PDB file of C-alpha atoms in Angstrom:
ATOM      1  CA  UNK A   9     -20.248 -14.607   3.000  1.00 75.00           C
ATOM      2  CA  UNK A  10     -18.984 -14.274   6.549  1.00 89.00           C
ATOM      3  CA  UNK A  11     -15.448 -13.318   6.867  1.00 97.00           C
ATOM      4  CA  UNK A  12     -13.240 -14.322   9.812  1.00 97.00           C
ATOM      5  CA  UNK A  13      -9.996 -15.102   8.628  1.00 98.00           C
ATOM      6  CA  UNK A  14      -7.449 -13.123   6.638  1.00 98.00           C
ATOM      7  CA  UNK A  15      -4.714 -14.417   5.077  1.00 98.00           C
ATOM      8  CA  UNK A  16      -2.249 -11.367   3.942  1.00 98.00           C
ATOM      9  CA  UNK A  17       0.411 -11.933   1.065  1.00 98.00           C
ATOM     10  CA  UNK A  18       3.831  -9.870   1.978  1.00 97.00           C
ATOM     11  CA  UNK A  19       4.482  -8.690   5.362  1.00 96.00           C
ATOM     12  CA  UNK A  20       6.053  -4.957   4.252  1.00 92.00           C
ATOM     13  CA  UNK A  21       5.749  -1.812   5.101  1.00 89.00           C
ATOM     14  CA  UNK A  22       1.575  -2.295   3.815  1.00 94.00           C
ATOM     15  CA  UNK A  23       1.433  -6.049   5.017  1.00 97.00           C
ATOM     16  CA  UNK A  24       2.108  -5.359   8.697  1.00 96.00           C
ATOM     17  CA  UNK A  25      -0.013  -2.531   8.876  1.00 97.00           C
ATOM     18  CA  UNK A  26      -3.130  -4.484   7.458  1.00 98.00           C
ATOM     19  CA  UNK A  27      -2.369  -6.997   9.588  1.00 98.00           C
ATOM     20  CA  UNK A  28      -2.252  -4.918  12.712  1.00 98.00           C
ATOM     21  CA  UNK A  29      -5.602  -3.721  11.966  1.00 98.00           C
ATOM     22  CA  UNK A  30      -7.516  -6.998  10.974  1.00 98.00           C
ATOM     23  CA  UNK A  31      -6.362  -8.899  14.271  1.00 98.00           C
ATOM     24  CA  UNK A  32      -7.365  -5.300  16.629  1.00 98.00           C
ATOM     25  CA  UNK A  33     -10.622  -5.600  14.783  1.00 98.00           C
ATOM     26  CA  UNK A  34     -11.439  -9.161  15.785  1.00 97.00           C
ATOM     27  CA  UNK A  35     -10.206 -11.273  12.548  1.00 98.00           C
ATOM     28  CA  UNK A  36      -7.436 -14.049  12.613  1.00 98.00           C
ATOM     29  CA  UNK A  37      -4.510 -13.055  10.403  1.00 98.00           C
ATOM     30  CA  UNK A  38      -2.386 -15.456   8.877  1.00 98.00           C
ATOM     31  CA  UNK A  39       1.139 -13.036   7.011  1.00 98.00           C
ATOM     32  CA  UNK A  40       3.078 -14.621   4.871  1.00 98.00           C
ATOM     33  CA  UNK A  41       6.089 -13.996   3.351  1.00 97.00           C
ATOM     34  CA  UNK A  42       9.019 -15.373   1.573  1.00 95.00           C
ATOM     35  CA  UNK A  43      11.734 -13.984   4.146  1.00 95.00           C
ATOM     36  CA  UNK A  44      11.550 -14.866   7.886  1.00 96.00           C
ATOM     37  CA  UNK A  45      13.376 -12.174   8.659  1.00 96.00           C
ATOM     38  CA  UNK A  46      10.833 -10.050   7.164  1.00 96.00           C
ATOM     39  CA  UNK A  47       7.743 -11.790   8.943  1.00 97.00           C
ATOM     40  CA  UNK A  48       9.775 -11.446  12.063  1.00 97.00           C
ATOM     41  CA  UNK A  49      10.489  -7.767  12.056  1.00 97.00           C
ATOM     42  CA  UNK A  50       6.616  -7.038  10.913  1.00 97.00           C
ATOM     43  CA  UNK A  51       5.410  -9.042  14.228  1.00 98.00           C
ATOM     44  CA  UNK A  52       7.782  -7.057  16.444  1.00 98.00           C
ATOM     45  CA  UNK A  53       6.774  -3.591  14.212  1.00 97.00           C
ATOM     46  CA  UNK A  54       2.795  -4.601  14.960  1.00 98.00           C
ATOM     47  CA  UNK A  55       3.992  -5.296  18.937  1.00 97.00           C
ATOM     48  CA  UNK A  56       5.353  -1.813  19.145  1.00 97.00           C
ATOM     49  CA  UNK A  57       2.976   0.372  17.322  1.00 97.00           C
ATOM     50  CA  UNK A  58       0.049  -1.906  19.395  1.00 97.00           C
ATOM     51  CA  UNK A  59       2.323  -0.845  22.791  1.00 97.00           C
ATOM     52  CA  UNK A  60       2.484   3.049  21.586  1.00 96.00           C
ATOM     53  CA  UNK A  61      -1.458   2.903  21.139  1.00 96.00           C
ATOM     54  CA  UNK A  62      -1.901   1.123  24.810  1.00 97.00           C
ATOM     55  CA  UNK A  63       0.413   4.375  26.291  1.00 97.00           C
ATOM     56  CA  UNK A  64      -2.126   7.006  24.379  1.00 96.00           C
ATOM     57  CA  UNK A  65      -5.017   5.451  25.931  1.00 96.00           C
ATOM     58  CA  UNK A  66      -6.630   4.321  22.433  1.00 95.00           C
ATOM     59  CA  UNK A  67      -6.748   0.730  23.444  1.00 96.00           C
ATOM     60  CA  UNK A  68      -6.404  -1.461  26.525  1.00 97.00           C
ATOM     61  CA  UNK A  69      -3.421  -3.281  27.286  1.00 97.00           C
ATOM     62  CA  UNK A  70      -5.942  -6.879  26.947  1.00 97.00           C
ATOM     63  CA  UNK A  71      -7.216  -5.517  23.681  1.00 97.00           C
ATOM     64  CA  UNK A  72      -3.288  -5.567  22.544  1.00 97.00           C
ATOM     65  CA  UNK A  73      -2.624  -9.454  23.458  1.00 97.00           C
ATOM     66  CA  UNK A  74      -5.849 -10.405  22.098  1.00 98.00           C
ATOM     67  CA  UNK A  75      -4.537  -8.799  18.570  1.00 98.00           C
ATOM     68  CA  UNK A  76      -1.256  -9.895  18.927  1.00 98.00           C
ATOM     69  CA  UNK A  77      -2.936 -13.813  19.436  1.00 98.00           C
ATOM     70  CA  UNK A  78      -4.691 -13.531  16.307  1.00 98.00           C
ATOM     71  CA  UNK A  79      -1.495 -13.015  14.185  1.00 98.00           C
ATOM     72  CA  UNK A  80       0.435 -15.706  12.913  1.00 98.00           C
ATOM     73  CA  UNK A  81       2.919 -15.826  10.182  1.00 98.00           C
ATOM     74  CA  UNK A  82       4.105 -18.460   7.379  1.00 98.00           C
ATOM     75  CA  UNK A  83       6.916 -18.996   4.828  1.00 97.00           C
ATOM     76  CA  UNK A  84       4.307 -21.029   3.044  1.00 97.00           C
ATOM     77  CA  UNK A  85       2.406 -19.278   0.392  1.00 96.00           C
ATOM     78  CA  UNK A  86      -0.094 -22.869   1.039  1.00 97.00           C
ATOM     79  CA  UNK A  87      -1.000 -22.231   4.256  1.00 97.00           C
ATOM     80  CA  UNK A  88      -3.103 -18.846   4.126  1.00 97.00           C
ATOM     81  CA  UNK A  89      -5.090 -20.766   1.079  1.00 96.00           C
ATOM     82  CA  UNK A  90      -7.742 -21.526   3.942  1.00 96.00           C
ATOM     83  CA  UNK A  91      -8.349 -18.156   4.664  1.00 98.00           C
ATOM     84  CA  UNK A  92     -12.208 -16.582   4.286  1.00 98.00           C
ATOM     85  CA  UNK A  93     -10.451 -13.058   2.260  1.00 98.00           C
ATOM     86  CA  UNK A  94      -7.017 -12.772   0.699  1.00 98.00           C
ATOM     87  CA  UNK A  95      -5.488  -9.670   0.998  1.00 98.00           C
ATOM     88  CA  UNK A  96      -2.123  -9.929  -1.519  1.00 98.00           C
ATOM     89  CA  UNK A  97       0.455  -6.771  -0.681  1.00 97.00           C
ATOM     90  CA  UNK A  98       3.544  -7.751  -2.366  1.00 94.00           C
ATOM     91  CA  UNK A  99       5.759  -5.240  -4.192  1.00 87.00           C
ATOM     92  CA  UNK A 100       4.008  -3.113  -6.970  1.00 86.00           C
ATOM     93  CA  UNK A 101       5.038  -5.453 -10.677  1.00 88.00           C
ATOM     94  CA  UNK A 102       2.042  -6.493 -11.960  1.00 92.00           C
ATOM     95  CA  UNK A 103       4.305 -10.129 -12.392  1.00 94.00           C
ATOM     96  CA  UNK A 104       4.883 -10.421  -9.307  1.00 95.00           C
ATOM     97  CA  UNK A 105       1.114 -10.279  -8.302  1.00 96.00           C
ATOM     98  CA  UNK A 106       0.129 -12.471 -11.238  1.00 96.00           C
ATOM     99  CA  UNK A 107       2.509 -14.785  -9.926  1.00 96.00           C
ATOM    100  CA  UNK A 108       1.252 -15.047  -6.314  1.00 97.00           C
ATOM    101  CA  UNK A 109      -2.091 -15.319  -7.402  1.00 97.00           C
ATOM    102  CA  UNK A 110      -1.273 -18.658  -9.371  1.00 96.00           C
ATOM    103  CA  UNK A 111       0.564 -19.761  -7.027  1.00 96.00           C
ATOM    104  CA  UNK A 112      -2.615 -19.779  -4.473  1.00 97.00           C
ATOM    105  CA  UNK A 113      -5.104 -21.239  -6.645  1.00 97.00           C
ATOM    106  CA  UNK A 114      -5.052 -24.478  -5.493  1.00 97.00           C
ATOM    107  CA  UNK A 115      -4.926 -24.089  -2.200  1.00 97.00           C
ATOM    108  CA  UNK A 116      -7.590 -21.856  -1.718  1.00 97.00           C
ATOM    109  CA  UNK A 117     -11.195 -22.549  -1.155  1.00 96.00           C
ATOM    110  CA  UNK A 118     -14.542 -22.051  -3.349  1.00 96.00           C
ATOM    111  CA  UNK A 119     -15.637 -19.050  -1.512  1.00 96.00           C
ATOM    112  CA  UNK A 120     -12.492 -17.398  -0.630  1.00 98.00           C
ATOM    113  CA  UNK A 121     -12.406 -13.776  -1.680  1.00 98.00           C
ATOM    114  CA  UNK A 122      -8.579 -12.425  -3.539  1.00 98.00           C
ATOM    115  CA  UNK A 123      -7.889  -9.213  -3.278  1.00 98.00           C
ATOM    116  CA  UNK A 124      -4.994  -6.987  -3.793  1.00 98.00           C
ATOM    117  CA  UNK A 125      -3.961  -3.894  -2.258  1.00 97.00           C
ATOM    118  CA  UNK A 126      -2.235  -2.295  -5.148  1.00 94.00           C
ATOM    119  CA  UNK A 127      -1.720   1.408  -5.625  1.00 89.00           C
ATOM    120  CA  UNK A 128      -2.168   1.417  -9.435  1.00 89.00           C
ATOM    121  CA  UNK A 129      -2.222  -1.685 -11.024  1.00 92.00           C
ATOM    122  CA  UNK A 130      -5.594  -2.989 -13.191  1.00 95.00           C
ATOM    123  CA  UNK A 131      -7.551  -4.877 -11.269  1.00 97.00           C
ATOM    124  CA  UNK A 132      -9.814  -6.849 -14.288  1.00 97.00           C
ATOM    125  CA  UNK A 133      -6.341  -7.996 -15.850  1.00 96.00           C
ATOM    126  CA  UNK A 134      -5.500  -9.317 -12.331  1.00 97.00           C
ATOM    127  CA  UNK A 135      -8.764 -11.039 -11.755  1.00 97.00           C
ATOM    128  CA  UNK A 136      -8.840 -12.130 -15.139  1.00 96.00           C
ATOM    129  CA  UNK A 137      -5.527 -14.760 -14.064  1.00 94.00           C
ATOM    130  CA  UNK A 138      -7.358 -16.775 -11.559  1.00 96.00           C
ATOM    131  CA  UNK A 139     -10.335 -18.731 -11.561  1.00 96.00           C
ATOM    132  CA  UNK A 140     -12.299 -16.472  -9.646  1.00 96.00           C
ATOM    133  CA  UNK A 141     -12.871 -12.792 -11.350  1.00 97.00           C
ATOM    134  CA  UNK A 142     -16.267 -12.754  -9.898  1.00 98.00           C
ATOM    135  CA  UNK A 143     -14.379 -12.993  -6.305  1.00 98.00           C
ATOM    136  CA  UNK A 144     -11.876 -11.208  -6.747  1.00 98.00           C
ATOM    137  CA  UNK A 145     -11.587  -6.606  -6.238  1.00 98.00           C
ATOM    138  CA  UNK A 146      -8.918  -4.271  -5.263  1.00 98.00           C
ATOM    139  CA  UNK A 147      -8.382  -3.506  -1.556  1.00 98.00           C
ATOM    140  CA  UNK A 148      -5.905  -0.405  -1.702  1.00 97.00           C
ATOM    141  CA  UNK A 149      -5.247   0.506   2.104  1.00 97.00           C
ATOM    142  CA  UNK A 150      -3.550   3.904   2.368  1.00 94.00           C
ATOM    143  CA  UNK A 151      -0.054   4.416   4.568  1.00 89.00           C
ATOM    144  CA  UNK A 152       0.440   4.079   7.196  1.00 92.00           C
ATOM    145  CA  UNK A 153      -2.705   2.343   7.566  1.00 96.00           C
ATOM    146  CA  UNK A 154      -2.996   1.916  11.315  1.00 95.00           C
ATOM    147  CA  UNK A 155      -3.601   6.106  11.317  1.00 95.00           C
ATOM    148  CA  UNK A 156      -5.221   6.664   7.702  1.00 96.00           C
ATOM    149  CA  UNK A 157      -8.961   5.817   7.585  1.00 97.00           C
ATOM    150  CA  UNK A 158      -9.536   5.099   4.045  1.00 97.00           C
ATOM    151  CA  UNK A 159      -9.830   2.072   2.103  1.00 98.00           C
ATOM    152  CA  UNK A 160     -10.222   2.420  -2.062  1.00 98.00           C
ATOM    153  CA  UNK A 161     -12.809  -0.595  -3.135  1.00 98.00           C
ATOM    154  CA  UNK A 162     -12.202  -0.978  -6.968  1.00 98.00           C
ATOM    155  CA  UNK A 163     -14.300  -3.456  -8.428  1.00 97.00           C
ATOM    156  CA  UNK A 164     -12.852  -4.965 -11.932  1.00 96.00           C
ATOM    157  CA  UNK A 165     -15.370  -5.356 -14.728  1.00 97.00           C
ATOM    158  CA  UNK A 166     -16.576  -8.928 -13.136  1.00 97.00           C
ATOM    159  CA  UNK A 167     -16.572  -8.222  -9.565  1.00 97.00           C
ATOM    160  CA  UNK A 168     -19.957  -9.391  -8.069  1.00 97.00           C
ATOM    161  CA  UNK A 169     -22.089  -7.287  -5.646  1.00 97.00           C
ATOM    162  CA  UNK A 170     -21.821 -10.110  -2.907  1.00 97.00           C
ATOM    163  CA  UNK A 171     -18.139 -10.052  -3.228  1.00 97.00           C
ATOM    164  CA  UNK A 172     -17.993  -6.061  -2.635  1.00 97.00           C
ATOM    165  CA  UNK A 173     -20.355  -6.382   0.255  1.00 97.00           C
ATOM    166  CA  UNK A 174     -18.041  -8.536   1.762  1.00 97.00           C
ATOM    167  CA  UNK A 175     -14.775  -6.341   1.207  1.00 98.00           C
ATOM    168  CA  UNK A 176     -17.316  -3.439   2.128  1.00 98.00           C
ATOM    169  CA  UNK A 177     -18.064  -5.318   5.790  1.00 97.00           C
ATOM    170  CA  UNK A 178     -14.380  -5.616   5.893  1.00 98.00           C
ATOM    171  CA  UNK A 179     -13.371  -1.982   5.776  1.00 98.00           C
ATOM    172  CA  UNK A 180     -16.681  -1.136   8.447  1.00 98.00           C
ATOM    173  CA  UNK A 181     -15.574  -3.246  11.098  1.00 97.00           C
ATOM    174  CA  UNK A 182     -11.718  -1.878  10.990  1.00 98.00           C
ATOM    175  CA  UNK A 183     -13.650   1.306  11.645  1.00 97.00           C
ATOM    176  CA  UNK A 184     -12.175   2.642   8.113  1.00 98.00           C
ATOM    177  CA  UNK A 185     -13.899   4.659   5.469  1.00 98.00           C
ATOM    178  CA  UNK A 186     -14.623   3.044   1.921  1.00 98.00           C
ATOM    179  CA  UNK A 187     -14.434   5.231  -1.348  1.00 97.00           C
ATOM    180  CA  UNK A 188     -15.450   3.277  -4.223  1.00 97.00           C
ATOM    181  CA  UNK A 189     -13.331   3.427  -7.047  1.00 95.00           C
ATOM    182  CA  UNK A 190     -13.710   2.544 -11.221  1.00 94.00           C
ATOM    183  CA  UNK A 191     -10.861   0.554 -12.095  1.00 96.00           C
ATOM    184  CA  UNK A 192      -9.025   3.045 -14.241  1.00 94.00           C
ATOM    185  CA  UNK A 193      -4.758   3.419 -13.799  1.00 93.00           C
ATOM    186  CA  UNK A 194      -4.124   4.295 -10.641  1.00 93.00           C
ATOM    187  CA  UNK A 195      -7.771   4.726  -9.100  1.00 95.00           C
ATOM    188  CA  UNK A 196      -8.637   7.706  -7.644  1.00 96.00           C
ATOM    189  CA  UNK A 197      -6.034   8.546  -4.688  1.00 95.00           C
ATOM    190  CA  UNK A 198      -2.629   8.049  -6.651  1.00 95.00           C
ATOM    191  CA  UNK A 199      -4.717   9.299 -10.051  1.00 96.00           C
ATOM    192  CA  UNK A 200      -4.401  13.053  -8.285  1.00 97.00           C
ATOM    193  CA  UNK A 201      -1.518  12.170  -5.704  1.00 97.00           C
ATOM    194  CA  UNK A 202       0.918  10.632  -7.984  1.00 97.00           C
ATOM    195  CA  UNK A 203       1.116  13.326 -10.752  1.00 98.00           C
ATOM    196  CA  UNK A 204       1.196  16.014  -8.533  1.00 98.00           C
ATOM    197  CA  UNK A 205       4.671  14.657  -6.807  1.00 98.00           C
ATOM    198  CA  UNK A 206       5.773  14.245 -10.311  1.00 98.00           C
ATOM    199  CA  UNK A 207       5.477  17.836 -10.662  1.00 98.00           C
ATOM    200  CA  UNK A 208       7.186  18.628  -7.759  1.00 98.00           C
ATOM    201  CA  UNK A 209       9.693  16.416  -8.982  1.00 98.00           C
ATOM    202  CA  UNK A 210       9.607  18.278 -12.008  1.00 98.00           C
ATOM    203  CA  UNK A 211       9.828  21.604 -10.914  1.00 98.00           C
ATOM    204  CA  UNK A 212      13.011  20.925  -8.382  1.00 98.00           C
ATOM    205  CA  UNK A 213      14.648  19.437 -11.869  1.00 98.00           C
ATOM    206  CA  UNK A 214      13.889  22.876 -13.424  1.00 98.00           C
ATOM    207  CA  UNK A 215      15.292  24.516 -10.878  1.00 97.00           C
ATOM    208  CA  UNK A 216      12.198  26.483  -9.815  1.00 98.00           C
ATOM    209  CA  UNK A 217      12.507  25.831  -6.063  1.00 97.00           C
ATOM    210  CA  UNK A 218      15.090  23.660  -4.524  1.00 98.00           C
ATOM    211  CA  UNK A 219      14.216  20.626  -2.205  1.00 98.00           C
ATOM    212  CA  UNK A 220      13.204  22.712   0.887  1.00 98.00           C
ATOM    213  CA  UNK A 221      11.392  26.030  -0.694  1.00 98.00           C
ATOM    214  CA  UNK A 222       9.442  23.300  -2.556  1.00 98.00           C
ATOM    215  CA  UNK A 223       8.255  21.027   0.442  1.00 98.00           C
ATOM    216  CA  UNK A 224       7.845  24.723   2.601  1.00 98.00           C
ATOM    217  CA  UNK A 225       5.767  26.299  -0.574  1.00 98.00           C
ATOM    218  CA  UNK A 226       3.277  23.242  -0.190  1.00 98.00           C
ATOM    219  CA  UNK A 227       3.167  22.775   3.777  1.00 98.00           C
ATOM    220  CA  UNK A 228       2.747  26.655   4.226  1.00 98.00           C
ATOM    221  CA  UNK A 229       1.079  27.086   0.627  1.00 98.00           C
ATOM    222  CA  UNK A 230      -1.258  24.994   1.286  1.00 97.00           C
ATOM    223  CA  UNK A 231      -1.698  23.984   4.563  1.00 97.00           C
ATOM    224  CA  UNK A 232      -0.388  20.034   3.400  1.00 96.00           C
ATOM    225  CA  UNK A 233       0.809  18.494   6.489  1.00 95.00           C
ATOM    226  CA  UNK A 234       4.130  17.037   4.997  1.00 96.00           C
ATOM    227  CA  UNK A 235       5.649  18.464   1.688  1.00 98.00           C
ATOM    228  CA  UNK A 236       5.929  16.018  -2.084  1.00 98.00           C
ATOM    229  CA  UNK A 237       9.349  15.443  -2.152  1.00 98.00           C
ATOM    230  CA  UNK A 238       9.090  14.278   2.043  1.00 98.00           C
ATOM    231  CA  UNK A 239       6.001  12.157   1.259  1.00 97.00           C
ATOM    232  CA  UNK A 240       7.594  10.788  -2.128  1.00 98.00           C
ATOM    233  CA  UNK A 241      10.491   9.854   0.462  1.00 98.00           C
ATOM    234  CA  UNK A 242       8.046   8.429   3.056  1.00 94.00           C
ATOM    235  CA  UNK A 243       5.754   6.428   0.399  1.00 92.00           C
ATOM    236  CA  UNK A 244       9.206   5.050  -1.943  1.00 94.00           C
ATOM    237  CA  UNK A 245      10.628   6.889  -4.995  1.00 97.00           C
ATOM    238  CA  UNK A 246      10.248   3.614  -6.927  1.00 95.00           C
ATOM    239  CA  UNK A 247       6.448   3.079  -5.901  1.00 91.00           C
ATOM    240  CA  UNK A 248       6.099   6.773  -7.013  1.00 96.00           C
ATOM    241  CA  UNK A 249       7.815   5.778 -10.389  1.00 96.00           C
ATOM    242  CA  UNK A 250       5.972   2.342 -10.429  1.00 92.00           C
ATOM    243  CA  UNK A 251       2.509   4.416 -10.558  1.00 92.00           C
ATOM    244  CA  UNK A 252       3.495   7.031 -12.850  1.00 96.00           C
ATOM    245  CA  UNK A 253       4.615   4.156 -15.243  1.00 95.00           C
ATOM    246  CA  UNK A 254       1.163   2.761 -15.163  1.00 92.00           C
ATOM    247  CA  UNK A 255      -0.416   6.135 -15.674  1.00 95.00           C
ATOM    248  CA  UNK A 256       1.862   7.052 -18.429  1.00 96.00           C
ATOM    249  CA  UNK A 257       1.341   3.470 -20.137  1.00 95.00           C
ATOM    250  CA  UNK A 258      -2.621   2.737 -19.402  1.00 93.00           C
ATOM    251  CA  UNK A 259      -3.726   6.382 -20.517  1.00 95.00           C
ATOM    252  CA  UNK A 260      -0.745   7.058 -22.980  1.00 95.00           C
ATOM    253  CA  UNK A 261      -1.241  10.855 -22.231  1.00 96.00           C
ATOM    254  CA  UNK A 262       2.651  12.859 -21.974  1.00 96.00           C
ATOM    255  CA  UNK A 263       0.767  14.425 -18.756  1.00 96.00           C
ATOM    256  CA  UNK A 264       1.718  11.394 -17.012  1.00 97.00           C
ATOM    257  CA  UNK A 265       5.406  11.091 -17.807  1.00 98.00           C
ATOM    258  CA  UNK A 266       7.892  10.145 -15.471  1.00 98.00           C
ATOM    259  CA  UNK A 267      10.220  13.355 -14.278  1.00 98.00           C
ATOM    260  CA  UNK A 268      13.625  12.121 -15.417  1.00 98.00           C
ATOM    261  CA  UNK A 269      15.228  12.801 -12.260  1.00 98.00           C
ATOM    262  CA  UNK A 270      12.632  10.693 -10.762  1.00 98.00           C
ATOM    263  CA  UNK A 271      14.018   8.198 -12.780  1.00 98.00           C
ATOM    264  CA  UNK A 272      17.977   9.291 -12.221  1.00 98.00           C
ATOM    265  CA  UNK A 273      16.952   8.964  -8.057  1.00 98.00           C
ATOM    266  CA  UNK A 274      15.566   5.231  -8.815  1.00 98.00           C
ATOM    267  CA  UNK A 275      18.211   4.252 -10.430  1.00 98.00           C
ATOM    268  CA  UNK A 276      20.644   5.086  -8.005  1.00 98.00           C
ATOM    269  CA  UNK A 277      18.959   3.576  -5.207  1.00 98.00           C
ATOM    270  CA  UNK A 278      17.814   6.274  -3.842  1.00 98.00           C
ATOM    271  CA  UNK A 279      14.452   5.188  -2.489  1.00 97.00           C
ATOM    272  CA  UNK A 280      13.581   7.397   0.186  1.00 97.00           C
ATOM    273  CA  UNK A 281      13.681   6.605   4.024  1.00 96.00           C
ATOM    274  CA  UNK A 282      13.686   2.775   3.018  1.00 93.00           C
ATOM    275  CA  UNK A 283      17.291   3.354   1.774  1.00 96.00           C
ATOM    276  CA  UNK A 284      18.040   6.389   4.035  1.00 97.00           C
ATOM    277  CA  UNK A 285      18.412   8.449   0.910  1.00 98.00           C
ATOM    278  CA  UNK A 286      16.087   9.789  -1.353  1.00 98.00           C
ATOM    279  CA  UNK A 287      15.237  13.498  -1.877  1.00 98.00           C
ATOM    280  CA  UNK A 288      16.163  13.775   2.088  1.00 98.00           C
ATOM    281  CA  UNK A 289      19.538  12.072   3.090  1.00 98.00           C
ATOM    282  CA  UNK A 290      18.201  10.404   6.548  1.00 98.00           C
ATOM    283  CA  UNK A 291      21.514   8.701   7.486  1.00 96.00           C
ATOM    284  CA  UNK A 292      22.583  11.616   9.923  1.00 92.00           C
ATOM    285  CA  UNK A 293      21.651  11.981  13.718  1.00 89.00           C
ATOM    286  CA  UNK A 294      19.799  15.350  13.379  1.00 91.00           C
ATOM    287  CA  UNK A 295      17.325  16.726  10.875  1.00 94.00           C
ATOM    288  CA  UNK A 296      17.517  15.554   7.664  1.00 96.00           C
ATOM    289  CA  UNK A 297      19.133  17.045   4.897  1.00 97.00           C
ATOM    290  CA  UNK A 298      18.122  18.017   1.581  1.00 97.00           C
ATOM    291  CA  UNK A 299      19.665  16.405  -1.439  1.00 96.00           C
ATOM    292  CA  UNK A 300      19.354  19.102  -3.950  1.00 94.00           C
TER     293      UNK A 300
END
């Protein structure tokens, strides 16, 4: 099917960033989002990252209000049920998602296409709640996803080949690159990512390295532009845990365990940059400082 609409569940740190891209690439966005506030702040976020990429020359200033025309925002989970592909980006519990997904079923139509952008979570077992598992395939954008030009496709086991054309048109007109992934825990990016922060996690609670030798080993090391514990920060401390949960619990291997202090960090709130704290304290002026 042709796909011109997009209706996109949560309007986050993941939500405004698909949206900014589906609207520059010519598709009419609908966000929704139980907070106002929340759909608010992602319209202004999309206005200034749009503005930033008129000032480098990457689009024209009429390309920018055209996008920003094509976005509109709801509180009303109803009103993106017309919508040709779903695109849900809530928080990462599998309930939560499950939840949504009911939620829309009446209100969407025959051919609509639901898909989810999670990180980690099974993609069969989410299908396999609506009425659609033929229609229905993971759509895992990577952050932040204006910049980063993959998309993971991960069909469950009753995805059909029309539906992952679709999804596969989708990611070629946002001028993105699609890597097809099995649905296994975690797919393929967070399947390597994931357990490697854990070890870096790991190896500052051991006391190897503390929080800046460990980040400097791996930037210098090996030539990764941003250290683990900084990109833990950047992605969320309790997405990182949320993903090593579902590693540790869909391939019950002790590879996969959570670091504790992982854990200890989570607990406390410490989230990363959302919360100003994490394994960086971000709540000062100048540089910021390591934790640990």
């Amino acid at each position: 099917m042709e796909i011109e609409s997009i209706g996109i569940v949560g309007a986050g740190q993941m939500g405004n960033g698909i949206a900014h891209v589906c609207a520059l690439a010519g598709y009419d966005v609908i966000m929704s989002d139980v907070s106002q506030e929340a759909l608010d702040n992602a319209v202004a976020l999309i206005d200034r990252n749009l503005t930033r990429q008129v000032s480098r020359e990457k689009i024209s200033q009429a390309d920018k209000d055209t996008a920003m025309g094509r976005i509109s925002t709801t509180l009303t989970l109803a009103d993106i049920g017309p919508t040709d592909l779903i695109i849900e980006a809530a928080t990462e519990r599998e309930t939560v998602k499950q939840a949504i997904f009911e939620d829309l079923l009446p209100h969407i139509k025959p051919t609509t296409i639901l898909t989810s952008n999670t990180s980690s979570i099974s993609i069969t077992r989410l299908a396999s709640r609506t009425d659609r598992p033929e229609k229905f395939m993971g759509f895992h954008f990577m952050n932040p996803v204006p910049v980063m030009q993959l998309v993971e496709l991960i069909r469950g086991i009753a995805t059909d080949e029309p539906t992952f054309k679709a999804c596969k048109s989708v990611v070629d007109r946002l001028g993105k690159t699609a890597a097809t992934a099995e649905d296994f825990p975690a797919f393929i990016v967070n399947r390597i990512l994931m357990p490697m922060i854990n070890e870096a996690v790991y190896t500052l609670y051991e006391g190897v390295g503390n929080v800046t030798s460990i980040d400097m080993a791996m930037k210098l090391g090996t030539n990764h532009p941003m250290g683990p514990l900084e990109l833990a920060d950047f992605i969320g401390l309790d997405t990182c845990l949320a993903i090593m949960n579902v590693l540790h619990d869909g391939l019950a291997d002790t590879k996969y365990r959570p670091c504790p202090l992982l854990t200890k960090y989570v607990e406390a709130g410490w989230l990363g940059r959302k919360t100003d704290r994490g394994f960086y304290d971000y709540r000062g002026e100048g540089d910021p400082v390591p934790t640990r």
